[in-house]
mmCIF file of C-alpha atoms in Angstrom:
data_model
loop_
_atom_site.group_PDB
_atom_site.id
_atom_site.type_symbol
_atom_site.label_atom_id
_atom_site.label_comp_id
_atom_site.label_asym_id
_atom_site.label_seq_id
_atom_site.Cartn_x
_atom_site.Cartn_y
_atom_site.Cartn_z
ATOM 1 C CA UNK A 1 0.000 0.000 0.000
ATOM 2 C CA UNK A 2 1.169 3.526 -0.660
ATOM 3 C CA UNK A 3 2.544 5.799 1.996
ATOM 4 C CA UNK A 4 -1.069 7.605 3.010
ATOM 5 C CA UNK A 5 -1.251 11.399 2.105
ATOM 6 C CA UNK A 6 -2.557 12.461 5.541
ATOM 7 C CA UNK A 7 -2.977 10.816 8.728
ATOM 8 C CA UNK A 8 -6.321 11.598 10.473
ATOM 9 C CA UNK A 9 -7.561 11.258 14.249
ATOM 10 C CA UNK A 10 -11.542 10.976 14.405
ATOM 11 C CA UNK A 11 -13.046 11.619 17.772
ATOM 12 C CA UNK A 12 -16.683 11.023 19.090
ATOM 13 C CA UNK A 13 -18.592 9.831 22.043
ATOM 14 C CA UNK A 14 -19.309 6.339 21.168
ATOM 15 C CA UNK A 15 -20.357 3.813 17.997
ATOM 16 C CA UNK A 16 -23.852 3.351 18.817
ATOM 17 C CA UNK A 17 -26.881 4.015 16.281
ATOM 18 C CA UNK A 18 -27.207 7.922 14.699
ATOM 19 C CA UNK A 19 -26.287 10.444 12.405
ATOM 20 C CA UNK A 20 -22.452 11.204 14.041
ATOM 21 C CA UNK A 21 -21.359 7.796 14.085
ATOM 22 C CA UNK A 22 -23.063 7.515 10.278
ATOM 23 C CA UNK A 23 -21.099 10.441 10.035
ATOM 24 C CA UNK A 24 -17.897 9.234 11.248
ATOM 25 C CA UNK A 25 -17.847 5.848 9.676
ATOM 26 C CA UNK A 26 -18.893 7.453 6.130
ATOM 27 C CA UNK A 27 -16.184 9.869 6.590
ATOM 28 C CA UNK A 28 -13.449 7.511 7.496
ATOM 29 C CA UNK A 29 -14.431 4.958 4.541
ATOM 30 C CA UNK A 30 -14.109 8.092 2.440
ATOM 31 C CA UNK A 31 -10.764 9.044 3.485
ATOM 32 C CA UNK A 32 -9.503 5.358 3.130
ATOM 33 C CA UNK A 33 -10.429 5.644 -0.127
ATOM 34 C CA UNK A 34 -8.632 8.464 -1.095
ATOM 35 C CA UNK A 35 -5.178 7.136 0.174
ATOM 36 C CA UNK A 36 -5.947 8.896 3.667
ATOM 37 C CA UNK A 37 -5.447 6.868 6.876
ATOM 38 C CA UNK A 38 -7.773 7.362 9.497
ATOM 39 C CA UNK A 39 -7.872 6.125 13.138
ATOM 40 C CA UNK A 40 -11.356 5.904 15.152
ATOM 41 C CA UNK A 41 -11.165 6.563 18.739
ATOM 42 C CA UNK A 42 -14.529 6.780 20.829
ATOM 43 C CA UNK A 43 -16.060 4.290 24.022
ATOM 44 C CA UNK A 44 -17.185 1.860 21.304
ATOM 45 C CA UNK A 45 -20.287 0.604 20.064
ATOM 46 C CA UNK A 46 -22.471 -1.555 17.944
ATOM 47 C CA UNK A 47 -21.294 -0.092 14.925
ATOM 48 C CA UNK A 48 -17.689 -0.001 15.471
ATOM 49 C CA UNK A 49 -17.686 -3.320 13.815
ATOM 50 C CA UNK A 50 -18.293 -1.619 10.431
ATOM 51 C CA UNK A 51 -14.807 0.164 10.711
ATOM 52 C CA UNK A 52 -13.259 -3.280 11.570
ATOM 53 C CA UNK A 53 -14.906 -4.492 8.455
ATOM 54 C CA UNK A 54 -13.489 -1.312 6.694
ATOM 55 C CA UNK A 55 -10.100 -2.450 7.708
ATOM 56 C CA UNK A 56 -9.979 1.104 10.010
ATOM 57 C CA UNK A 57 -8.431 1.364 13.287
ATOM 58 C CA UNK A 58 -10.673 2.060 16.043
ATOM 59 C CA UNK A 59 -9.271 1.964 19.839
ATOM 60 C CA UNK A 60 -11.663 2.531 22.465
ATOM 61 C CA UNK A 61 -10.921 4.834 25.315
ATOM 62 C CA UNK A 62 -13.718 6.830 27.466
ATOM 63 C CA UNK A 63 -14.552 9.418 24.883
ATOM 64 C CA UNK A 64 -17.974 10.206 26.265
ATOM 65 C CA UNK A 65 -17.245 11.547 29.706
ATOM 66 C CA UNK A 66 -17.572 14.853 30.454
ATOM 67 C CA UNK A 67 -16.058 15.165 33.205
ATOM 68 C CA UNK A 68 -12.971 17.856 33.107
ATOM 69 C CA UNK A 69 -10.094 15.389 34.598
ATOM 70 C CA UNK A 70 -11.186 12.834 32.303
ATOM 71 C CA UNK A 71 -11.210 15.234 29.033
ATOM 72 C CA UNK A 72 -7.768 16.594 30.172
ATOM 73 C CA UNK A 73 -7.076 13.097 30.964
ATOM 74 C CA UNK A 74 -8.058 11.789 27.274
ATOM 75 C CA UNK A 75 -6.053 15.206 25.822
ATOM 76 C CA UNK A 76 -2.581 13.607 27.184
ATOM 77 C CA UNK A 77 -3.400 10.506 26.190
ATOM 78 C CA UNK A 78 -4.953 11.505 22.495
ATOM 79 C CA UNK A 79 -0.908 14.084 22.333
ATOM 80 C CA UNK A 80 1.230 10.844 23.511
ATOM 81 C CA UNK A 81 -1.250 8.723 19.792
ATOM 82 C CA UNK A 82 -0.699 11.643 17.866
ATOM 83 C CA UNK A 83 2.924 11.429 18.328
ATOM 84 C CA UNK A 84 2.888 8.162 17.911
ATOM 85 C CA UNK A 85 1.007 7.479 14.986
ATOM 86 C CA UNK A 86 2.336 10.849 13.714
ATOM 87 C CA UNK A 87 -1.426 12.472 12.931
ATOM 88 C CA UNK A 88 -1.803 15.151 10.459
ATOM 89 C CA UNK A 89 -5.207 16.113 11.358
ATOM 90 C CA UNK A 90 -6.816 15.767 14.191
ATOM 91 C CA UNK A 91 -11.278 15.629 13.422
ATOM 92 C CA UNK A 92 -13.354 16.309 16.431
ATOM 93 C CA UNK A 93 -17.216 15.339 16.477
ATOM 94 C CA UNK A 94 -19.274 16.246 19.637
ATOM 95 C CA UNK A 95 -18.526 18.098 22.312
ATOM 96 C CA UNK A 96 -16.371 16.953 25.063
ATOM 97 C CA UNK A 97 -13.945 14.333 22.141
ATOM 98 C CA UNK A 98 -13.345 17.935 21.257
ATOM 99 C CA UNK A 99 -12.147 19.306 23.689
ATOM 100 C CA UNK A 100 -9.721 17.110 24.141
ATOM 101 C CA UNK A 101 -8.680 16.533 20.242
ATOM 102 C CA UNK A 102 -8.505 20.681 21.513
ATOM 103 C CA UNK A 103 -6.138 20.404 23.655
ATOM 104 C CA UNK A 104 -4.635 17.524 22.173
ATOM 105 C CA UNK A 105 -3.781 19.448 19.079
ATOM 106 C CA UNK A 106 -1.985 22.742 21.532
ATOM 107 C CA UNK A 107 0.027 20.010 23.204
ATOM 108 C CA UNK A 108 1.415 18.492 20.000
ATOM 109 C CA UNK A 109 0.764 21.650 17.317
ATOM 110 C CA UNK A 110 -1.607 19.483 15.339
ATOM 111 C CA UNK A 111 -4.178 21.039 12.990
ATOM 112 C CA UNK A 112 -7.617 20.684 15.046
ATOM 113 C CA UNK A 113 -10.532 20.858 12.748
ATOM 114 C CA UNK A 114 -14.640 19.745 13.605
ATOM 115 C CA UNK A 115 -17.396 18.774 12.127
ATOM 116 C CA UNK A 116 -20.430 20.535 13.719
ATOM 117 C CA UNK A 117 -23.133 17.704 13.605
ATOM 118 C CA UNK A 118 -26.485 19.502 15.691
ATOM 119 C CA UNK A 119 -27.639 22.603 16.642
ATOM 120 C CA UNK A 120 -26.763 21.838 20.296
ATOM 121 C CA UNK A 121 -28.934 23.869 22.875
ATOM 122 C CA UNK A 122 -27.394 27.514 24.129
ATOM 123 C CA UNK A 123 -29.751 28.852 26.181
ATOM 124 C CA UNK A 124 -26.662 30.542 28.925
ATOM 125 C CA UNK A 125 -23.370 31.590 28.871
ATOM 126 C CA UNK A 126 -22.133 27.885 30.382
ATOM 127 C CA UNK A 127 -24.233 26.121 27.523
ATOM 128 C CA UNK A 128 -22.694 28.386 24.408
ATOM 129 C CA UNK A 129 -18.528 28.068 26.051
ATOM 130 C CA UNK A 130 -19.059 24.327 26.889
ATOM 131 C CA UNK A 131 -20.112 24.197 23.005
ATOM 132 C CA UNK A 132 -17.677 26.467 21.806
ATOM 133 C CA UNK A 133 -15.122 23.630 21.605
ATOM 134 C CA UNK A 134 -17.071 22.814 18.199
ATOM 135 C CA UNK A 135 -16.106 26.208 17.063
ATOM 136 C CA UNK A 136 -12.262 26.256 17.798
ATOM 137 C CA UNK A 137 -10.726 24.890 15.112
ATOM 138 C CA UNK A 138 -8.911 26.065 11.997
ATOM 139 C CA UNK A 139 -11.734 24.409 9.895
ATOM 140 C CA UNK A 140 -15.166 23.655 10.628
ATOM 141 C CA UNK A 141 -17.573 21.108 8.114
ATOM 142 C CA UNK A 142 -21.336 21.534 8.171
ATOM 143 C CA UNK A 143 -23.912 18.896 7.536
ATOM 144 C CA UNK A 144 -26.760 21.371 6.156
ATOM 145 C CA UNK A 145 -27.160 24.763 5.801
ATOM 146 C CA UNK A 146 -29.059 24.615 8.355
ATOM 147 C CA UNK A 147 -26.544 23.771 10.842
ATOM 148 C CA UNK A 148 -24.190 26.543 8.504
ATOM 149 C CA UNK A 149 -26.720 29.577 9.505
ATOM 150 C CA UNK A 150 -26.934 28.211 13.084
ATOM 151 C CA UNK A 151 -22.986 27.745 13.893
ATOM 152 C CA UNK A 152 -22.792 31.751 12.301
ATOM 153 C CA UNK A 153 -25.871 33.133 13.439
ATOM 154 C CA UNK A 154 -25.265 32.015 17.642
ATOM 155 C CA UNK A 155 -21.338 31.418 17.388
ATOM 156 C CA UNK A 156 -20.165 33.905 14.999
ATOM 157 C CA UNK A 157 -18.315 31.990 12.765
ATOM 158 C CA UNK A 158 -16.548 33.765 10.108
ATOM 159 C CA UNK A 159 -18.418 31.498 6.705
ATOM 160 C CA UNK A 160 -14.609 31.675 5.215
ATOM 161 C CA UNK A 161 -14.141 28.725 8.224
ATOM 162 C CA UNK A 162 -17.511 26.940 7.101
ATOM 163 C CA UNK A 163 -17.463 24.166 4.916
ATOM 164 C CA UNK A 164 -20.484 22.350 4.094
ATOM 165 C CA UNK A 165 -19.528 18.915 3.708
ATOM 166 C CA UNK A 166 -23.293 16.815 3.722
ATOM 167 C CA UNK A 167 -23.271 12.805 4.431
ATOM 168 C CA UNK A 168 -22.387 10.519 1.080
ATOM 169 C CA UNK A 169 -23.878 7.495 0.650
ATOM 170 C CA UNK A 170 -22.080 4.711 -0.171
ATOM 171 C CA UNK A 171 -24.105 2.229 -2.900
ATOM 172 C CA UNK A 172 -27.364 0.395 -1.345
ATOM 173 C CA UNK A 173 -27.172 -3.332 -1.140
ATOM 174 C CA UNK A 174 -29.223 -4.993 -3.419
ATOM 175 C CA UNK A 175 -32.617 -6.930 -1.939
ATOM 176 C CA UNK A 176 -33.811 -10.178 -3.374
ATOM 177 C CA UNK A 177 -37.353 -10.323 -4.274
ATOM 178 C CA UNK A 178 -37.186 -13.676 -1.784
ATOM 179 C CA UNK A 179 -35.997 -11.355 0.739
ATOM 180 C CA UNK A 180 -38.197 -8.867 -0.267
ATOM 181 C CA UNK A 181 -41.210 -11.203 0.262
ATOM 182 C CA UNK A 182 -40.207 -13.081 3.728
ATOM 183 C CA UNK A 183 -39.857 -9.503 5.310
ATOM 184 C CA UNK A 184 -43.207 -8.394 3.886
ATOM 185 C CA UNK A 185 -44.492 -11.495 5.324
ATOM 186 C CA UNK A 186 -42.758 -11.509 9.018
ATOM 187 C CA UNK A 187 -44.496 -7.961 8.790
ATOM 188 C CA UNK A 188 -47.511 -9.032 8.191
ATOM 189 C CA UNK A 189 -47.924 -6.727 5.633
ATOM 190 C CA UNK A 190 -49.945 -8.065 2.540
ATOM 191 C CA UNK A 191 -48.354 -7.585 -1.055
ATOM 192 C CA UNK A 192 -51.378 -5.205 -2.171
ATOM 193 C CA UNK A 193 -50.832 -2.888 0.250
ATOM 194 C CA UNK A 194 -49.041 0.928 0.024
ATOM 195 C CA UNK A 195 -46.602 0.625 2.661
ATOM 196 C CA UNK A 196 -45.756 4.348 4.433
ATOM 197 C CA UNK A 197 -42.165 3.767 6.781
ATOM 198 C CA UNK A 198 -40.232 5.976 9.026
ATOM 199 C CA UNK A 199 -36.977 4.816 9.851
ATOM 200 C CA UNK A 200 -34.965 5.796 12.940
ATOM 201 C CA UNK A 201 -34.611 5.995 16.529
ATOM 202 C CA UNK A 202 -38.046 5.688 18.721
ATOM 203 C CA UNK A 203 -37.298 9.305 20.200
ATOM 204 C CA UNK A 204 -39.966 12.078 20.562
ATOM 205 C CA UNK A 205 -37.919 14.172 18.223
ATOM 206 C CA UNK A 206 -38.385 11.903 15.377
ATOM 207 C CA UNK A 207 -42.100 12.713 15.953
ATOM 208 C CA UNK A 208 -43.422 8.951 15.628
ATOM 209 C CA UNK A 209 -46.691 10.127 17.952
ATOM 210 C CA UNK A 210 -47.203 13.296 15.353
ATOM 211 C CA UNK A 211 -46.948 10.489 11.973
ATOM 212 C CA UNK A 212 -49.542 8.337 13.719
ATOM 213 C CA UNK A 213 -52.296 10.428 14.692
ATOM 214 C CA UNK A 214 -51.310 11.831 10.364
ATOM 215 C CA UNK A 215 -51.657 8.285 9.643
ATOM 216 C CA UNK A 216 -54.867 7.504 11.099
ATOM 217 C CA UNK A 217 -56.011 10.699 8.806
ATOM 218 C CA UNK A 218 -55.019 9.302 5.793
ATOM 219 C CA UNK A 219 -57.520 8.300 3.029
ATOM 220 C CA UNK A 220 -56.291 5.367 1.907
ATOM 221 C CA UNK A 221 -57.346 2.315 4.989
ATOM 222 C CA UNK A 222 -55.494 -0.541 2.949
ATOM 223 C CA UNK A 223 -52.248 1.550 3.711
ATOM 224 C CA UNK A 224 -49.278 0.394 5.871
ATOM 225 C CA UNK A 225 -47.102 2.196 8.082
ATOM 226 C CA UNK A 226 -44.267 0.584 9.117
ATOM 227 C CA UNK A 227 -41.753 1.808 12.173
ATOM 228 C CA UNK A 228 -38.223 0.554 12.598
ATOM 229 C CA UNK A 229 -36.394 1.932 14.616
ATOM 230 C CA UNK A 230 -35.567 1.031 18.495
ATOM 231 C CA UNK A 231 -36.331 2.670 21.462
ATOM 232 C CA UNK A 232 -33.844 5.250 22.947
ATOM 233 C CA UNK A 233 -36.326 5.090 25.649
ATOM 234 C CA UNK A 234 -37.913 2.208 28.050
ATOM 235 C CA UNK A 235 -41.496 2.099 27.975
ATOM 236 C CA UNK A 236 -41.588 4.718 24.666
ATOM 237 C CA UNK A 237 -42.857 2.056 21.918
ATOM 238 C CA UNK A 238 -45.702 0.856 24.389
ATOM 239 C CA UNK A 239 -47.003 4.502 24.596
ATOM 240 C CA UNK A 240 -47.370 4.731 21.160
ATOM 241 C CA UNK A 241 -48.331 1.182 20.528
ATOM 242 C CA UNK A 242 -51.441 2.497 22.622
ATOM 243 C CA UNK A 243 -51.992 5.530 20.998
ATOM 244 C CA UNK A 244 -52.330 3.358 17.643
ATOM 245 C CA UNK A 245 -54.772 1.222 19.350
ATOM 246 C CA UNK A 246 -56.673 4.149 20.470
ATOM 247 C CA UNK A 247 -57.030 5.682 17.299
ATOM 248 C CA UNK A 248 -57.700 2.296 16.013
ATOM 249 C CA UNK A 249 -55.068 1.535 13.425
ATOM 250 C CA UNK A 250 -53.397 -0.799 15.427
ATOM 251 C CA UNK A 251 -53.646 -3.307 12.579
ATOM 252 C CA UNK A 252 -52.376 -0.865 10.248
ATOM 253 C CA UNK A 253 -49.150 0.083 11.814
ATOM 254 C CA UNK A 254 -46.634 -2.419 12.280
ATOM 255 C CA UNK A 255 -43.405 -2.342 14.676
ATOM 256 C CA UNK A 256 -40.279 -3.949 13.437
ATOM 257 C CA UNK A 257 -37.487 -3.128 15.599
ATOM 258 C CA UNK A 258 -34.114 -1.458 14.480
ATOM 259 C CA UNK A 259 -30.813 -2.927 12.663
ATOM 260 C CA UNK A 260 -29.217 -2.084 9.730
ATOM 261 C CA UNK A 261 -30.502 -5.238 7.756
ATOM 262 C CA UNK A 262 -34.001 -4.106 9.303
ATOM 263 C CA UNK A 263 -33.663 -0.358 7.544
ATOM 264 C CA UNK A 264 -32.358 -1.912 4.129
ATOM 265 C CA UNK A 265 -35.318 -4.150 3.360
ATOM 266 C CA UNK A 266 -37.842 -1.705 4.425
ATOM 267 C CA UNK A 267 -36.348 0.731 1.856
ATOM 268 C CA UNK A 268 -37.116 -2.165 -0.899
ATOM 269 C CA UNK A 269 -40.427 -2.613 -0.226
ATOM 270 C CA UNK A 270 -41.912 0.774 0.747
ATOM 271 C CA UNK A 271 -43.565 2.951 -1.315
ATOM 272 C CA UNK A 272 -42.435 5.859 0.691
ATOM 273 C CA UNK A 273 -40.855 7.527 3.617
ATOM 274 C CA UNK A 274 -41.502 10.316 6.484
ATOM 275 C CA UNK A 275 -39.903 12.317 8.096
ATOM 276 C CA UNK A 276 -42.072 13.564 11.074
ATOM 277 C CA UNK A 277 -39.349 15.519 13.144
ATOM 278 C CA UNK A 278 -40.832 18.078 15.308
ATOM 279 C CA UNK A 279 -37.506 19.535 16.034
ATOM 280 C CA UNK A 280 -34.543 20.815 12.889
ATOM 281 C CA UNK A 281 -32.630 17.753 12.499
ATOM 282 C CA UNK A 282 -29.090 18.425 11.226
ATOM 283 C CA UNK A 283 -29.351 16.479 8.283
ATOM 284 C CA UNK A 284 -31.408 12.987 8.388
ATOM 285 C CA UNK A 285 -29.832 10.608 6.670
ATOM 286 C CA UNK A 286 -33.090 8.279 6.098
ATOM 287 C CA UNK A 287 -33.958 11.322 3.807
ATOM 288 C CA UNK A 288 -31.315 10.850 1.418
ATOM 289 C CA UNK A 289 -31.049 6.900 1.827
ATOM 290 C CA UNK A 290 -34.991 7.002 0.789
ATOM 291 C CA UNK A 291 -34.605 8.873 -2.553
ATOM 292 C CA UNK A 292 -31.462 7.650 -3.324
ATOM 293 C CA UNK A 293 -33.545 4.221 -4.017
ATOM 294 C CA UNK A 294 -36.013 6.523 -5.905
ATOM 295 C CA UNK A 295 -38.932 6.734 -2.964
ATOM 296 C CA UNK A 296 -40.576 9.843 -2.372
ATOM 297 C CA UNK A 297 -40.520 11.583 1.172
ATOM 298 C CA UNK A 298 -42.626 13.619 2.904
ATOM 299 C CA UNK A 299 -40.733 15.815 5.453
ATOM 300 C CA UNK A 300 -41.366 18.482 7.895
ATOM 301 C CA UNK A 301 -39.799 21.606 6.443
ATOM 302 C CA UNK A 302 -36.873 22.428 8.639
ATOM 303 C CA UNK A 303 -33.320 21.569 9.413
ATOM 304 C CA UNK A 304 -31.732 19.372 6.639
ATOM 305 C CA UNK A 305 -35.053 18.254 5.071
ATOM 306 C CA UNK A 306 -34.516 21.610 3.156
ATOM 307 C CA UNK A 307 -31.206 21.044 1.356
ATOM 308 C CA UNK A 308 -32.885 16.766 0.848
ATOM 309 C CA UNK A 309 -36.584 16.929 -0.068
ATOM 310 C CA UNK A 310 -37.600 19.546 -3.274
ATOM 311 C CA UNK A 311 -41.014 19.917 -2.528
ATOM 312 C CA UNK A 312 -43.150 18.016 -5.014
ATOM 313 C CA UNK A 313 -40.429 17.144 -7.207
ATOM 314 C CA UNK A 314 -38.913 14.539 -5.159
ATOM 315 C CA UNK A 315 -41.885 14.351 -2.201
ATOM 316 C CA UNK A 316 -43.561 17.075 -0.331
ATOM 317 C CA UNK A 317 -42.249 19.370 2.234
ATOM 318 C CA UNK A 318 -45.381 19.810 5.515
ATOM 319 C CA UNK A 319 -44.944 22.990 8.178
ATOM 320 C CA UNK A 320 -43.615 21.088 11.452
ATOM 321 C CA UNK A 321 -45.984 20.044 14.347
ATOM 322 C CA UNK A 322 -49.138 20.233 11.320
ATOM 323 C CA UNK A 323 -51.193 16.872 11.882
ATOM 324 C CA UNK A 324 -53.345 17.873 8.813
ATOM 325 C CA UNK A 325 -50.664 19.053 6.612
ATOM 326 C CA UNK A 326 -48.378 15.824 7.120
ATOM 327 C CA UNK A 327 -51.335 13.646 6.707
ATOM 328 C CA UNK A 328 -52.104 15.485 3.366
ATOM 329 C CA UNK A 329 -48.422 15.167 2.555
ATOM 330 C CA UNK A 330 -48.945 11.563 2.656
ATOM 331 C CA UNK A 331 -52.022 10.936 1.227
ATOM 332 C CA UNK A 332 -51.035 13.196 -2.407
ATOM 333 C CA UNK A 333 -47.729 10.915 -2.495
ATOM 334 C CA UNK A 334 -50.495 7.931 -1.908
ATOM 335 C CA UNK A 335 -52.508 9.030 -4.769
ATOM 336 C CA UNK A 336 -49.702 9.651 -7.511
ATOM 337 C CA UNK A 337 -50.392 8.081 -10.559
ATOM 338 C CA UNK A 338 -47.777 5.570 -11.723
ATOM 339 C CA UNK A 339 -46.864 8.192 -14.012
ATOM 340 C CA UNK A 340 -46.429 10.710 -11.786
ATOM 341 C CA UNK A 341 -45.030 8.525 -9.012
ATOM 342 C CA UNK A 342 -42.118 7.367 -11.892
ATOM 343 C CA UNK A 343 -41.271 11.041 -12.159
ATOM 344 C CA UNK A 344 -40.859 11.847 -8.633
ATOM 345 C CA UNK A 345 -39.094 8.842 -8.076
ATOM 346 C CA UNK A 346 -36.701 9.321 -10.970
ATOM 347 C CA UNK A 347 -36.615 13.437 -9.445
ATOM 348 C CA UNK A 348 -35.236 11.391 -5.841
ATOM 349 C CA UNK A 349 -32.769 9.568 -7.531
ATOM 350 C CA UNK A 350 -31.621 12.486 -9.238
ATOM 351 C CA UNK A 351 -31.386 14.856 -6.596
ATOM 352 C CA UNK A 352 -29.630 12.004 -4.124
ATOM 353 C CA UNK A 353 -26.924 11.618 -6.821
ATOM 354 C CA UNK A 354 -25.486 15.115 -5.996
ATOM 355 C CA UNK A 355 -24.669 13.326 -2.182
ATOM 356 C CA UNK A 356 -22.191 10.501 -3.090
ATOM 357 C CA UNK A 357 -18.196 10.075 -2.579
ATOM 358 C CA UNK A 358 -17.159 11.948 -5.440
ATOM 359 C CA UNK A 359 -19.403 14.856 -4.654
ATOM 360 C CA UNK A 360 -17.842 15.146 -0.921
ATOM 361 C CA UNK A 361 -14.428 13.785 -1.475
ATOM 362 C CA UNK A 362 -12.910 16.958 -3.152
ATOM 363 C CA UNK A 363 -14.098 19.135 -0.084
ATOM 364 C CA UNK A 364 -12.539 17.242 2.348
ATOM 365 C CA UNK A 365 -9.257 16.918 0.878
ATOM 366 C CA UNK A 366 -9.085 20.498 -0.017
ATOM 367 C CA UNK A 367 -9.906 22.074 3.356
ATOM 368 C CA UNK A 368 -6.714 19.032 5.185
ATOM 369 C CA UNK A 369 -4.698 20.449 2.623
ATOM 370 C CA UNK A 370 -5.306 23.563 2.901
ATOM 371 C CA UNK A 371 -4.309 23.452 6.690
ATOM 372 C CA UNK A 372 -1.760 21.809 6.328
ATOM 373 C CA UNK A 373 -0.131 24.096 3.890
ATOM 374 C CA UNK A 374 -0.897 27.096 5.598
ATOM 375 C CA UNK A 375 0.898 25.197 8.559
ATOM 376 C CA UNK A 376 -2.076 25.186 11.278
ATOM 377 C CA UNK A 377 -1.142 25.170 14.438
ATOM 378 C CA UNK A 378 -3.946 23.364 17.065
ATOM 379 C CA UNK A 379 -6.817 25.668 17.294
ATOM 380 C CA UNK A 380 -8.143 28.665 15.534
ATOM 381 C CA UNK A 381 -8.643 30.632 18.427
#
């Protein structure tokens, strides 16, 4: 193998389902790929065995705590690996990894740069400087523009330090039409029927409650909605396991737990996806992963729905928190003639092509190297 061009140090909370260890794992894979070594370090997780697949290093050290000794702890020990391993770059994503990839990069005069996944909350002085680690490096990447306007608007950001650097996708794996069938059929979810899916975590965010009470709404009674996703929370999927029952379309919405494998046959055998979040979501992944396979979304217009979902050319954008509107949304994507349902689809595709490796790749490389040439030195301020 060829001597790698840069030598990168990712740093985040844990491997566990979401959108920064999505974020982390895509961007590693992409870095590999461009002759780039990267090196994971976070408490570990479920999905940490997707790096190990990858062939990319990921040690597992208590990257989560936020407790000060324990950050300045983690800072010494990230200086002693960076020596080590002799890092170029060191890549912060969340909070208290960066401050220690920080203070890490002062201690050994390593270019510090973040990737600012969320608009965290700021309500207080405490809130915005515990935060402000996102904002200290030479270089920061963006999601959305969303999360762009947010980072400049409360942290006054200069935009010459904002890159916006949205998730790729790497190809979908392909679903047999037996597959196909058995999981239609452990679903309980006859072949006639429209199928409607969310996919993601069971939070209140995600606004599963909001898309069932839309659901129940909806027109068309031979529909399907189907939920995977697990609960972040006990007791969460029984409360809204009852509110289905008390709105009577119990039979109608089916509950299929999370996983990866889970979330890639649903995608094969829906005939759409929501996104119901009640809250700006910094990107949302399950956007892009739905049109990229040509399905139409409806979304609540905020966050990084805007920069996924053209509003009815690829689905239909809904004001947030609108029962009504969101069960509309659905229904006019139920009603599409095949015609018109080929179009939009096509429109998804289309529009999810402009989110792939060689779309991202070139902004990544360019902002390492332009840090490195300029001869960055830890943070930017």
């Amino acid at each position: 193998m060829a001597e790698p061009l840069i030598r990168t140090l990712h740093l985040l909370p844990a491997l566990d389902e979401g959108g920064v260890e999505r974020s982390v794992i895509n961007t590693a894979i992409l870095e590999k790929s461009l002759n780039v070594l990267p090196t994971v370090v976070s408490c570990g997780g479920k999905m940490a065995i997707e790096l190990t697949a990858a062939g990319i290093d990921h040690l597992t050290w208590p990257m989560a705590s936020k407790n000060p000794l324990t950050i300045i702890r983690n800072a010494h020990h990230l200086a002693n690996l960076i020596r080590e391993r002799d890092i170029h770059i060191v890549h912060a994503h969340s909070r208290a990894p960066a401050w220690s990839g920080y203070l890490a990069g002062r201690l050994t005069k390593t270019p510090f740069v973040t990737t600012f996944a969320g608009a965290y909350s700021h309500q207080n002085w405490v809130k915005r400087w515990y935060n402000s680690s996102m904002t200290r490096g030479g270089a920061l990447f963006v999601p959305s523009n969303f999360v762009r306007d947010h980072v400049a608007t409360v942290y006054g950001v200069a935009v010459e330090r904002i890159t916006l650097m949205p998730l790729w996708l790497p190809p979908a794996l392909p679903v047999s039409a037996i597959e196909k069938e058995e999981f239609r059929r452990r679903c309980g979810i006859p072949p006639e029927c429209k199928l409607v899916t969310i996919i993601g975590r069971l939070t209140r965010l995600k606004g599963h409650e909001l898309l069932i009470r839309a659901f129940s709404l909806v027109e068309n009674r031979d529909a399907r909605l189907l939920i995977i996703g697990t609960p972040k929370r006990e007791g969460y999927e029984t409360e809204l396991k009852s509110l289905a029952r008390r709105l009577e379309v119990a039979d109608r919405v089916v509950f299929a737990g999370g996983g990866l494998d889970k979330a890639r046959r649903a995608y094969s055998i829906s005939d759409m996806v929501v996104s119901s979040s009640t809250k700006p979501e910094a990107f949302g992944l399950t956007m892009l992963e739905a049109a990229s396979q040509g399905l139409p979304v409806v979304a609540t217009a905020h966050g990084g729905a805007l920069d996924l979902v053209i509003d009815r050319r690829t689905g239909f954008l809904v004001p947030p928190n609108d029962l009504a509107a969101l069960a509309t949304g659905i229904s006019n994507v139920l009603r599409l003639s095949p015609e018109a349902y080929a179009t939009m689809s096509a429109e998804a595709r289309s529009h999810a092509a402009s989110f792939t490796h060689d779309a991202v790749a070139p902004h990544l490389l360019e902002v390492y190297r332009r840090l490195l040439d300029k001869g960055e030195r830890g943070a930017g301020r």
